[in-house]
mmCIF file with all atom_site columns, C-alpha atoms in Angstrom:
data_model
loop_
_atom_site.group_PDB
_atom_site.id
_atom_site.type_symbol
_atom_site.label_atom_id
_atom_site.label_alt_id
_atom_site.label_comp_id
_atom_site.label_asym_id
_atom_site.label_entity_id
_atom_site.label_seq_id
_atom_site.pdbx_PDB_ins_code
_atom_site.Cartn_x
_atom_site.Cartn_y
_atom_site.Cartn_z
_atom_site.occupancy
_atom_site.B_iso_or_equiv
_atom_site.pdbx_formal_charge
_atom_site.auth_seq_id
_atom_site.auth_comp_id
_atom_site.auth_asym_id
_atom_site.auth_atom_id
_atom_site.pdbx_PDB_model_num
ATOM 1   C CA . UNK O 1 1   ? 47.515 -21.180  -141.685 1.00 0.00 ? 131 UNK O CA 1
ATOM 2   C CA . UNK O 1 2   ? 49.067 -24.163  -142.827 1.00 0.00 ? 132 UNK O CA 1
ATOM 3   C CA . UNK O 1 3   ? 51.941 -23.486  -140.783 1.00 0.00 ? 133 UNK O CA 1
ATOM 4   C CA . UNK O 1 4   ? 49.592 -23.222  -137.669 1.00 0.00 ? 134 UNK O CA 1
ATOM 5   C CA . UNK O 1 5   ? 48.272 -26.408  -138.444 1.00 0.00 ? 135 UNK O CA 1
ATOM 6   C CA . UNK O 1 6   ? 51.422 -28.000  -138.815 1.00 0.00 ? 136 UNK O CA 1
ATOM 7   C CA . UNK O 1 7   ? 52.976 -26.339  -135.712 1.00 0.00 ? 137 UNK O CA 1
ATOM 8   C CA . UNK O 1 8   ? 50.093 -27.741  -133.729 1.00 0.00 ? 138 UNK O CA 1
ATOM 9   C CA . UNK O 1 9   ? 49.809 -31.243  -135.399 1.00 0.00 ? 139 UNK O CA 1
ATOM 10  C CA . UNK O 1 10  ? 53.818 -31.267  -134.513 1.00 0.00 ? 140 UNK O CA 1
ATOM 11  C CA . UNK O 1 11  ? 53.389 -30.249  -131.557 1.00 0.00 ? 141 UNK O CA 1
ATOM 12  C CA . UNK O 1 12  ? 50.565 -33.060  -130.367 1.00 0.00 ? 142 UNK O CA 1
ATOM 13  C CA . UNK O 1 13  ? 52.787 -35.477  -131.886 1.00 0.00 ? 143 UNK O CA 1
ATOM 14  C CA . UNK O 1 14  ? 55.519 -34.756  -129.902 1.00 0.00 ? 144 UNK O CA 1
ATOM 15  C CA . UNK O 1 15  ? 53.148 -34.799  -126.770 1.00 0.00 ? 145 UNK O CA 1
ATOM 16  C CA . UNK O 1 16  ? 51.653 -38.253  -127.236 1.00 0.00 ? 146 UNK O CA 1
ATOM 17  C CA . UNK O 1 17  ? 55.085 -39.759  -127.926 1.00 0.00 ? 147 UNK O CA 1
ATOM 18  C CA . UNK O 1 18  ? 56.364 -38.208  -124.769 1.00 0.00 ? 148 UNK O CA 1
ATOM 19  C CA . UNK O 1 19  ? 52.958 -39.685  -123.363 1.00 0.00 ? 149 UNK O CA 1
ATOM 20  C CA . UNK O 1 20  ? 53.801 -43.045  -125.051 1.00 0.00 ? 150 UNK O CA 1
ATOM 21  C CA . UNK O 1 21  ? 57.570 -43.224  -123.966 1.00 0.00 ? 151 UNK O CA 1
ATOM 22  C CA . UNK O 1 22  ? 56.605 -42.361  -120.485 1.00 0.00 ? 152 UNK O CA 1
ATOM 23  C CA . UNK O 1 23  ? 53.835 -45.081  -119.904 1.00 0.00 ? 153 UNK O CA 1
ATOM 24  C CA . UNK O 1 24  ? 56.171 -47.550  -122.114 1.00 0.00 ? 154 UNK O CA 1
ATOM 25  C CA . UNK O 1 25  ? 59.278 -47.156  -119.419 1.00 0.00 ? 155 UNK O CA 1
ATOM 26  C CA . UNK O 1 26  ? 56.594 -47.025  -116.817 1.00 0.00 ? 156 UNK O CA 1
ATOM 27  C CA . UNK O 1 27  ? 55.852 -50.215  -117.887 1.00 0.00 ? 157 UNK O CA 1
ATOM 28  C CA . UNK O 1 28  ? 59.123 -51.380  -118.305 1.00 0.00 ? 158 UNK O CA 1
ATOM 29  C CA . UNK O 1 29  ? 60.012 -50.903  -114.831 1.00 0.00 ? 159 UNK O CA 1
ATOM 30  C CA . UNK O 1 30  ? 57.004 -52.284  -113.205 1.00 0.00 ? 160 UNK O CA 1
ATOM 31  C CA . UNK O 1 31  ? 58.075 -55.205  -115.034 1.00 0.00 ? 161 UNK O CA 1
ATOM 32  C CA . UNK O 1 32  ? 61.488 -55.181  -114.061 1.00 0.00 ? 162 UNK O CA 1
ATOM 33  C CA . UNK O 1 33  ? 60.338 -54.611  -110.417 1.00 0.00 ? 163 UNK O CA 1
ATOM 34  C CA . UNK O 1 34  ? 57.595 -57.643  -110.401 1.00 0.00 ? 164 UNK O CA 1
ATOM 35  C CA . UNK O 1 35  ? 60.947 -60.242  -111.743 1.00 0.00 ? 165 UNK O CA 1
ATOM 36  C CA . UNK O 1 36  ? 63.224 -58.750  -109.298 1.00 0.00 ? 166 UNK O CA 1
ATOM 37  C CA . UNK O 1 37  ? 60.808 -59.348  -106.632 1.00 0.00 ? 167 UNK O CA 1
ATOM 38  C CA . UNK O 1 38  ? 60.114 -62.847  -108.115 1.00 0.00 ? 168 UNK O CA 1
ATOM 39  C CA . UNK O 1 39  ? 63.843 -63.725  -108.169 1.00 0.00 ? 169 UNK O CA 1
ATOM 40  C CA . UNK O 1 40  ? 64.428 -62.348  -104.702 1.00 0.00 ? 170 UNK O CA 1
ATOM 41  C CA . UNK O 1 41  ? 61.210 -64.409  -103.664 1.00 0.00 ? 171 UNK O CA 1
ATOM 42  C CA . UNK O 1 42  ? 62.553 -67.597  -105.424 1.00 0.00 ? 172 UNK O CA 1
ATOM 43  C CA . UNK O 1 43  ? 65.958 -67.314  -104.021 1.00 0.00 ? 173 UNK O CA 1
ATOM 44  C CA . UNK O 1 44  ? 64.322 -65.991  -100.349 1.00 0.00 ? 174 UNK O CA 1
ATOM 45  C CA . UNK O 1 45  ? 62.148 -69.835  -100.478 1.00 0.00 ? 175 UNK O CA 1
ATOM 46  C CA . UNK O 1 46  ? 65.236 -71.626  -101.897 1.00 0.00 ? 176 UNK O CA 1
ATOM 47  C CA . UNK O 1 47  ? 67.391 -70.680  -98.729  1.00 0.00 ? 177 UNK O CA 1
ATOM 48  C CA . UNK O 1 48  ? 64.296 -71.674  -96.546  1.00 0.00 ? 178 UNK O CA 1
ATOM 49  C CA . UNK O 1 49  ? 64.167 -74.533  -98.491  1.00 0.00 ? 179 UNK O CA 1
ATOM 50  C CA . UNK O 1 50  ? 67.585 -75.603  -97.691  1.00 0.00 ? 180 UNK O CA 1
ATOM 51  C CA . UNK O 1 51  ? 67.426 -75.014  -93.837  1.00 0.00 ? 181 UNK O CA 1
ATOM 52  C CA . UNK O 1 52  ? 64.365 -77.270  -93.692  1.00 0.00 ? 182 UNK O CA 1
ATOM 53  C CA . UNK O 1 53  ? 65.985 -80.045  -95.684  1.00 0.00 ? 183 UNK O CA 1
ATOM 54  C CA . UNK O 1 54  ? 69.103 -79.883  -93.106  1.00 0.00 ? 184 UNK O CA 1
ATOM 55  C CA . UNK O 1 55  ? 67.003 -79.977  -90.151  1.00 0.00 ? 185 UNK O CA 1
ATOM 56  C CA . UNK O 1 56  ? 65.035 -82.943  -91.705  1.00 0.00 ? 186 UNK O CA 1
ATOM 57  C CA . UNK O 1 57  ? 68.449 -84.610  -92.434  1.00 0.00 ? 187 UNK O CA 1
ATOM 58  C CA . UNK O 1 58  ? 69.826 -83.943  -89.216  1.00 0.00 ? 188 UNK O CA 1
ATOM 59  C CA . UNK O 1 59  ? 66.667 -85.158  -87.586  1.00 0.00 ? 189 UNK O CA 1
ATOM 60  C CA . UNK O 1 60  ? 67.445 -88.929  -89.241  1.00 0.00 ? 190 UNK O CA 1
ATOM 61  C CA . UNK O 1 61  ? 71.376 -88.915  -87.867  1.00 0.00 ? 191 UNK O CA 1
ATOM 62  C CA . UNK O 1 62  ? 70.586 -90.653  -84.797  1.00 0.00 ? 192 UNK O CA 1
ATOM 63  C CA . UNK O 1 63  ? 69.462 -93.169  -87.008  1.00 0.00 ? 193 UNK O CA 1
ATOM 64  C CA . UNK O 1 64  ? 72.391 -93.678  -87.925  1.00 0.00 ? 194 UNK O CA 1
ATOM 65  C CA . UNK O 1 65  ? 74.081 -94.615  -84.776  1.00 0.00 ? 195 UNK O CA 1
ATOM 66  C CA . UNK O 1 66  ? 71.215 -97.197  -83.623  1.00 0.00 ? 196 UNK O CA 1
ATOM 67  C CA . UNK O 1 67  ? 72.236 -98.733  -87.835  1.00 0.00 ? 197 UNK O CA 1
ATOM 68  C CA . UNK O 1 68  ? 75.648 -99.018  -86.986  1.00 0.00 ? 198 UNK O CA 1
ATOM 69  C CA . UNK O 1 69  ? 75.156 -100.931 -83.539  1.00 0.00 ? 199 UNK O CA 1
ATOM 70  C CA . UNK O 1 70  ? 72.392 -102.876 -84.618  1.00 0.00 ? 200 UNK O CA 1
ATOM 71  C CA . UNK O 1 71  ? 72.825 -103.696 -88.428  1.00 0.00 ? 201 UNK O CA 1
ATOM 72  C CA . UNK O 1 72  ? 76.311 -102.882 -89.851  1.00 0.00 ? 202 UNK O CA 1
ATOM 73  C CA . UNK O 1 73  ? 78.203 -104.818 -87.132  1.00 0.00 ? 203 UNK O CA 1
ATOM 74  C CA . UNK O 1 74  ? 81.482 -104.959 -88.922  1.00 0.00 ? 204 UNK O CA 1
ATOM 75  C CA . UNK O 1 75  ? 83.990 -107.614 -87.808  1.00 0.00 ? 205 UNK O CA 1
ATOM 76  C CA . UNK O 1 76  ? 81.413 -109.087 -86.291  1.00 0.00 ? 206 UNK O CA 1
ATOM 77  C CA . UNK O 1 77  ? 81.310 -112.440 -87.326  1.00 0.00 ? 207 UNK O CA 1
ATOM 78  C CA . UNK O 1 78  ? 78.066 -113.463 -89.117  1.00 0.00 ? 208 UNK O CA 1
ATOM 79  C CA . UNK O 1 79  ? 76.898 -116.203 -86.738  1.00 0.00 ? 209 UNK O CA 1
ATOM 80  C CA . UNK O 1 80  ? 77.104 -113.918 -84.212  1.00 0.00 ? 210 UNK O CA 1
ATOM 81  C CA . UNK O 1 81  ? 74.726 -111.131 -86.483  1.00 0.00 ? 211 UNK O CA 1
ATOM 82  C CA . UNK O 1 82  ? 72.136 -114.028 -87.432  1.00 0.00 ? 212 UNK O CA 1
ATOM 83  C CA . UNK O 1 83  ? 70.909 -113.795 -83.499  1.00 0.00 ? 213 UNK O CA 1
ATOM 84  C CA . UNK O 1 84  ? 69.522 -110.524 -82.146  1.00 0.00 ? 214 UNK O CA 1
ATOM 85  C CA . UNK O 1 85  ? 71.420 -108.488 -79.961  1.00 0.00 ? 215 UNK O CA 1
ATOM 86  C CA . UNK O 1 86  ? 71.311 -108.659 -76.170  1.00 0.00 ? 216 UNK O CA 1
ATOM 87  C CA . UNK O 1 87  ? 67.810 -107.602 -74.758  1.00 0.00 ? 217 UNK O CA 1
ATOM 88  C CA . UNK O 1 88  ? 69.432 -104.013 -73.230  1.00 0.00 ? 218 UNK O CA 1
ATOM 89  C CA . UNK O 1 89  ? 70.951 -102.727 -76.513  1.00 0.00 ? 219 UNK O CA 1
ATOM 90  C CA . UNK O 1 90  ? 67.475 -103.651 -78.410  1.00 0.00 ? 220 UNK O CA 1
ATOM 91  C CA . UNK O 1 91  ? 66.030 -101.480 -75.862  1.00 0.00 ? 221 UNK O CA 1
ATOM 92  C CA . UNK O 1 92  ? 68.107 -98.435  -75.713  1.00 0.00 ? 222 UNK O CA 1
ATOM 93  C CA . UNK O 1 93  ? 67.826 -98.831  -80.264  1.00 0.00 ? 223 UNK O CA 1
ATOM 94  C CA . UNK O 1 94  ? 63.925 -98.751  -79.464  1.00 0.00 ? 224 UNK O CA 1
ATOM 95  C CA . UNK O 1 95  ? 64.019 -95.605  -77.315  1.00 0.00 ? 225 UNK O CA 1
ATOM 96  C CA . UNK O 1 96  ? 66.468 -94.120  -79.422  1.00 0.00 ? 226 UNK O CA 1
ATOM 97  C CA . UNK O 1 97  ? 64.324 -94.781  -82.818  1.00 0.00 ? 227 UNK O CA 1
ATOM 98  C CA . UNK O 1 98  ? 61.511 -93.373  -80.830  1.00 0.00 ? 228 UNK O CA 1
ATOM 99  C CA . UNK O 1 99  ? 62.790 -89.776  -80.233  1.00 0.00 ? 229 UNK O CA 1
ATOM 100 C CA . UNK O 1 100 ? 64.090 -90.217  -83.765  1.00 0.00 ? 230 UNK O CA 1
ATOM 101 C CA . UNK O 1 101 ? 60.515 -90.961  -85.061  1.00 0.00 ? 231 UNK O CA 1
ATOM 102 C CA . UNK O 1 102 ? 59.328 -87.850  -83.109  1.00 0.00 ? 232 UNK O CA 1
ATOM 103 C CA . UNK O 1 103 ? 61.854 -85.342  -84.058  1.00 0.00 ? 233 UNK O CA 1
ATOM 104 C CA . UNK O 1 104 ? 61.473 -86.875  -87.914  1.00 0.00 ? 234 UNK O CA 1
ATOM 105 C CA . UNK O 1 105 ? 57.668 -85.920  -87.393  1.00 0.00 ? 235 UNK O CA 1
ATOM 106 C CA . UNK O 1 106 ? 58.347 -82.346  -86.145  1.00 0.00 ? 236 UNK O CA 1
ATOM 107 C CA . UNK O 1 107 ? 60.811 -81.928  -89.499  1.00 0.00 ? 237 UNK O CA 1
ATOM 108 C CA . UNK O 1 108 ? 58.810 -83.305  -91.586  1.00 0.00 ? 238 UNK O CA 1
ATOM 109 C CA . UNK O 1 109 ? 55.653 -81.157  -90.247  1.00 0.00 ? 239 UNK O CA 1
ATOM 110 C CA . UNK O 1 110 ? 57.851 -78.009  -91.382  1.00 0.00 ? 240 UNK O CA 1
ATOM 111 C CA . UNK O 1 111 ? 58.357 -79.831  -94.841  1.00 0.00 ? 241 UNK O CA 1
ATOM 112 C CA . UNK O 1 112 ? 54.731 -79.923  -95.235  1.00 0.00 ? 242 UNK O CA 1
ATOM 113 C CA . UNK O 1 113 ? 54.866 -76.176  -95.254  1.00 0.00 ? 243 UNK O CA 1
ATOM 114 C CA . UNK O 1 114 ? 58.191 -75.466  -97.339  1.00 0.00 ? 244 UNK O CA 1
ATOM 115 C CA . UNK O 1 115 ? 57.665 -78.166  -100.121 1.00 0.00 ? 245 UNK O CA 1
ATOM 116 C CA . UNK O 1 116 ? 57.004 -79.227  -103.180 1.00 0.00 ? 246 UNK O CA 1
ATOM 117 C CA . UNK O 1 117 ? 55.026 -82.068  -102.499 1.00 0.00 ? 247 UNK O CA 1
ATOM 118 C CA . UNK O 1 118 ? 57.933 -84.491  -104.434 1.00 0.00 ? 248 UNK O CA 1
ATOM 119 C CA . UNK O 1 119 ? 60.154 -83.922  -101.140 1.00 0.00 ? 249 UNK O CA 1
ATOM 120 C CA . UNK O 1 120 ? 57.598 -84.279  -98.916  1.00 0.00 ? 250 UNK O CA 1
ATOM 121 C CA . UNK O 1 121 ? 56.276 -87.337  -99.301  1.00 0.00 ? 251 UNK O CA 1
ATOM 122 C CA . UNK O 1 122 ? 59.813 -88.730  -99.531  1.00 0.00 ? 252 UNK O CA 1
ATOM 123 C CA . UNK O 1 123 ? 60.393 -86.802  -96.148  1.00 0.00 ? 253 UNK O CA 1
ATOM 124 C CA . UNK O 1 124 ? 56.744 -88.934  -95.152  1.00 0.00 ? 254 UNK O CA 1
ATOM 125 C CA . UNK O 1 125 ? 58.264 -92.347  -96.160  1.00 0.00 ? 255 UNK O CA 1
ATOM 126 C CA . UNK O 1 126 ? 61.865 -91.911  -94.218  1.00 0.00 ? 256 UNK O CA 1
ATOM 127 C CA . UNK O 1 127 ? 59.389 -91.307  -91.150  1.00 0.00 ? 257 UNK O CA 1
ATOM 128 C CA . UNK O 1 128 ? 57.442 -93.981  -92.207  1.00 0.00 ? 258 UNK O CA 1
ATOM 129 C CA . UNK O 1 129 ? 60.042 -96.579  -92.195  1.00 0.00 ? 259 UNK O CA 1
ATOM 130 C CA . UNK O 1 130 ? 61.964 -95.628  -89.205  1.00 0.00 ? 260 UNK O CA 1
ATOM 131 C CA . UNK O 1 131 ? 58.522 -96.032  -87.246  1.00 0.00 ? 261 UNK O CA 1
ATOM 132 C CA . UNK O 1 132 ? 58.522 -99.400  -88.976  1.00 0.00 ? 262 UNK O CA 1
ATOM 133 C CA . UNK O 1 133 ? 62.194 -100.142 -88.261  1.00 0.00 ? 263 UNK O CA 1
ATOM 134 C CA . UNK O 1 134 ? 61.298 -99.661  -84.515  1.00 0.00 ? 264 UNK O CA 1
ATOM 135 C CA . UNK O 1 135 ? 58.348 -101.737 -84.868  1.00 0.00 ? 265 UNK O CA 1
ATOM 136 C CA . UNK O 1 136 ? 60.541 -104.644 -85.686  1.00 0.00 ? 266 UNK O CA 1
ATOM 137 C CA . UNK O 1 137 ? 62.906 -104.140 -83.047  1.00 0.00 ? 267 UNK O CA 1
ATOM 138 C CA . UNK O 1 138 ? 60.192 -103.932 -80.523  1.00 0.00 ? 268 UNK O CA 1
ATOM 139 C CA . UNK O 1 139 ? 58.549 -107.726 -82.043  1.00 0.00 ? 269 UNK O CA 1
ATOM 140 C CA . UNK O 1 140 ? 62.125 -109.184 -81.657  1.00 0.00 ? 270 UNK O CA 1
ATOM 141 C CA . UNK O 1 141 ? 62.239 -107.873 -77.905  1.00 0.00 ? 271 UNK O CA 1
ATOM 142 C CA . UNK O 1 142 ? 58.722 -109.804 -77.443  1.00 0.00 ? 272 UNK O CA 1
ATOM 143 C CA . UNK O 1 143 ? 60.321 -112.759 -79.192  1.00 0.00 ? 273 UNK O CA 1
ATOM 144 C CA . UNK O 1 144 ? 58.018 -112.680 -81.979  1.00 0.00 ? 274 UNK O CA 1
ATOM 145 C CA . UNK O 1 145 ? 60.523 -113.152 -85.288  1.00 0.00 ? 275 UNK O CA 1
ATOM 146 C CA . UNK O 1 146 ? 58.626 -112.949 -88.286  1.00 0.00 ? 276 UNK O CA 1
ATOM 147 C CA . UNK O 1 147 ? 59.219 -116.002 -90.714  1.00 0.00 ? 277 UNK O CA 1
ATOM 148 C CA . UNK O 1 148 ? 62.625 -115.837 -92.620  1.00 0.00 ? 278 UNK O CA 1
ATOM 149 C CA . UNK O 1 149 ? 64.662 -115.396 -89.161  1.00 0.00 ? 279 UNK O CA 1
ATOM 150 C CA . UNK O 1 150 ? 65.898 -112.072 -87.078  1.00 0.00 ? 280 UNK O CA 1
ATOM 151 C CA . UNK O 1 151 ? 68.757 -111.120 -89.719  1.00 0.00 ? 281 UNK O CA 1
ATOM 152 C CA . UNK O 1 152 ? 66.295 -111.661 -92.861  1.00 0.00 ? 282 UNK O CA 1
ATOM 153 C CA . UNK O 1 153 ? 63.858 -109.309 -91.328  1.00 0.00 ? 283 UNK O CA 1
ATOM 154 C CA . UNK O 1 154 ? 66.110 -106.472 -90.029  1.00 0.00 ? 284 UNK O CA 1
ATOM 155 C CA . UNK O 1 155 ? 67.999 -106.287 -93.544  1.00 0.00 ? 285 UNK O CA 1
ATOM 156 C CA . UNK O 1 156 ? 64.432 -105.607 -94.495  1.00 0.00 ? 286 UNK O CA 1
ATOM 157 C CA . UNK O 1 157 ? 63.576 -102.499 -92.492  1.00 0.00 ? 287 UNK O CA 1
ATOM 158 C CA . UNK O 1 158 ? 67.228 -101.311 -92.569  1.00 0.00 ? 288 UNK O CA 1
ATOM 159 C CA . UNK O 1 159 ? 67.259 -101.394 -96.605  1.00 0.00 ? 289 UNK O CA 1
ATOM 160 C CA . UNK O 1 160 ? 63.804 -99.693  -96.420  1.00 0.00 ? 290 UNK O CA 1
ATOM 161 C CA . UNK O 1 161 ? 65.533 -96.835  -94.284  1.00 0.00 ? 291 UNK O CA 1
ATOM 162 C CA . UNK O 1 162 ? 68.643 -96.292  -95.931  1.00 0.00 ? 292 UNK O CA 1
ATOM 163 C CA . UNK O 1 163 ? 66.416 -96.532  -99.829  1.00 0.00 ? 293 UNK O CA 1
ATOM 164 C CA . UNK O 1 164 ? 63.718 -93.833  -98.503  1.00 0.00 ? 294 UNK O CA 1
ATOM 165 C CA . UNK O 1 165 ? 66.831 -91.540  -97.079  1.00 0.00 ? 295 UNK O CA 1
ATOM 166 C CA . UNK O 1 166 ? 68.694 -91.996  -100.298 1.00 0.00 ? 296 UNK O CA 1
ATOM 167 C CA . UNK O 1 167 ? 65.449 -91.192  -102.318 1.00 0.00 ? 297 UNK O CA 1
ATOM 168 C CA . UNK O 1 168 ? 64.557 -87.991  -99.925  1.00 0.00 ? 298 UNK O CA 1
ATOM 169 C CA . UNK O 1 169 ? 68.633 -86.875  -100.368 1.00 0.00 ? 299 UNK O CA 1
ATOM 170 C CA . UNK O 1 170 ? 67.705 -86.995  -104.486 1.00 0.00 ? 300 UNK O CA 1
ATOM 171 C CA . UNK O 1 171 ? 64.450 -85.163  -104.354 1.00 0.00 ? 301 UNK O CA 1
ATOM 172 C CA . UNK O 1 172 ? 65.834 -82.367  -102.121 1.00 0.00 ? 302 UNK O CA 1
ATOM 173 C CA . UNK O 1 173 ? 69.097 -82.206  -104.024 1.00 0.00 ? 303 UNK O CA 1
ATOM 174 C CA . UNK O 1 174 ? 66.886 -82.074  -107.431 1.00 0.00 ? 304 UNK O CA 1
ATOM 175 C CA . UNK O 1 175 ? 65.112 -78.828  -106.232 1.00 0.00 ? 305 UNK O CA 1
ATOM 176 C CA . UNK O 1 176 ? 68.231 -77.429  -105.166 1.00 0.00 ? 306 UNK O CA 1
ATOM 177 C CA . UNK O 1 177 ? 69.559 -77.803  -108.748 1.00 0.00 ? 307 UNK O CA 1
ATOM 178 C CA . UNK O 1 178 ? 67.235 -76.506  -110.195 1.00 0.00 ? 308 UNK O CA 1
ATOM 179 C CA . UNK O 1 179 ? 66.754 -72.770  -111.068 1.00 0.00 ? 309 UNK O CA 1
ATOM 180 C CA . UNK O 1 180 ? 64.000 -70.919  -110.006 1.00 0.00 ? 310 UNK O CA 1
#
């Protein structure tokens, strides 16, 4: 009889440690399944991520262009850069800042979505300061210099461009770094 019993106690022994190795890899590879799925998620949002950031960056180039002709006029001599620029190349800068502006606000609309809010708001204060960059382009076409003279006041809103890009270019580049 004692044999019985022992036959039978081995026996359920052996039974719930199946039981308890099965639910144990069970578990294991739910698990494993949920991080794979996280990883592919991360690195699924991180390549999303990276698109949007491009087509926000590529949304500012024309910026660029209407910096170069109206700003960074090298060789130019400075007397020459202390007095706005004929009334026709302010306006074709304005236009051009405006479709900038616009096409900033669709990219930016997008970075809403993708995120994190760090990279958006920097995305919010590039648009911000182009608009304002335009603004003072369109008060020097109506003659109305703000105290401190044309070149004072364009050095202003140019800086305040080129600072919010840089700062965007960091905050995207910082969530590209880092690991998900």
């Amino acid at each position: 009889m004692d044999q019985g019993w022992a036959a039978l106690a081995g026996a359920g022994v052996g039974v719930l440690g199946t039981l308890c190795t099965s639910w144990l890899t069970s578990a294991a590879a739910r698990r494993l399944a949920r991080d794979q799925g996280t990883a592919a998620h991360g690195r699924e949002l991180r390549s999303e991520r990276r698109e949007v950031y491009l087509a926000f960056m590529e949304a500012a180039e024309p910026v660029d262009a209407v910096l170069h002709r109206i700003a960074h006029q090298d060789g130019v001599p400075a007397a020459v850069r202390d007095v706005p620029p004929p009334a026709e190349v302010l306006h074709e800068a304005v236009e051009e800042l405006g479709t900038a502006v616009h096409t900033l606000y669709q990219a930016q609309a997008r970075l809403d979505l993708m995120g994190p809010e760090a990279v958006a708001v920097e995305a919010v204060n590039v648009w911000s300061d182009v608009r304002s960059l335009r603004t003072y382009l369109e008060l020097v076409l109506r003659e109305e210099v703000p105290d401190g003279g044309y070149r004072t006041g364009l050095e202003r809103a140019v800086d305040a461009v080129e600072v919010s890009r840089e700062k965007f270019a960091r905050r995207a580049r910082e969530v590209m770094e880092t690991a998900p």
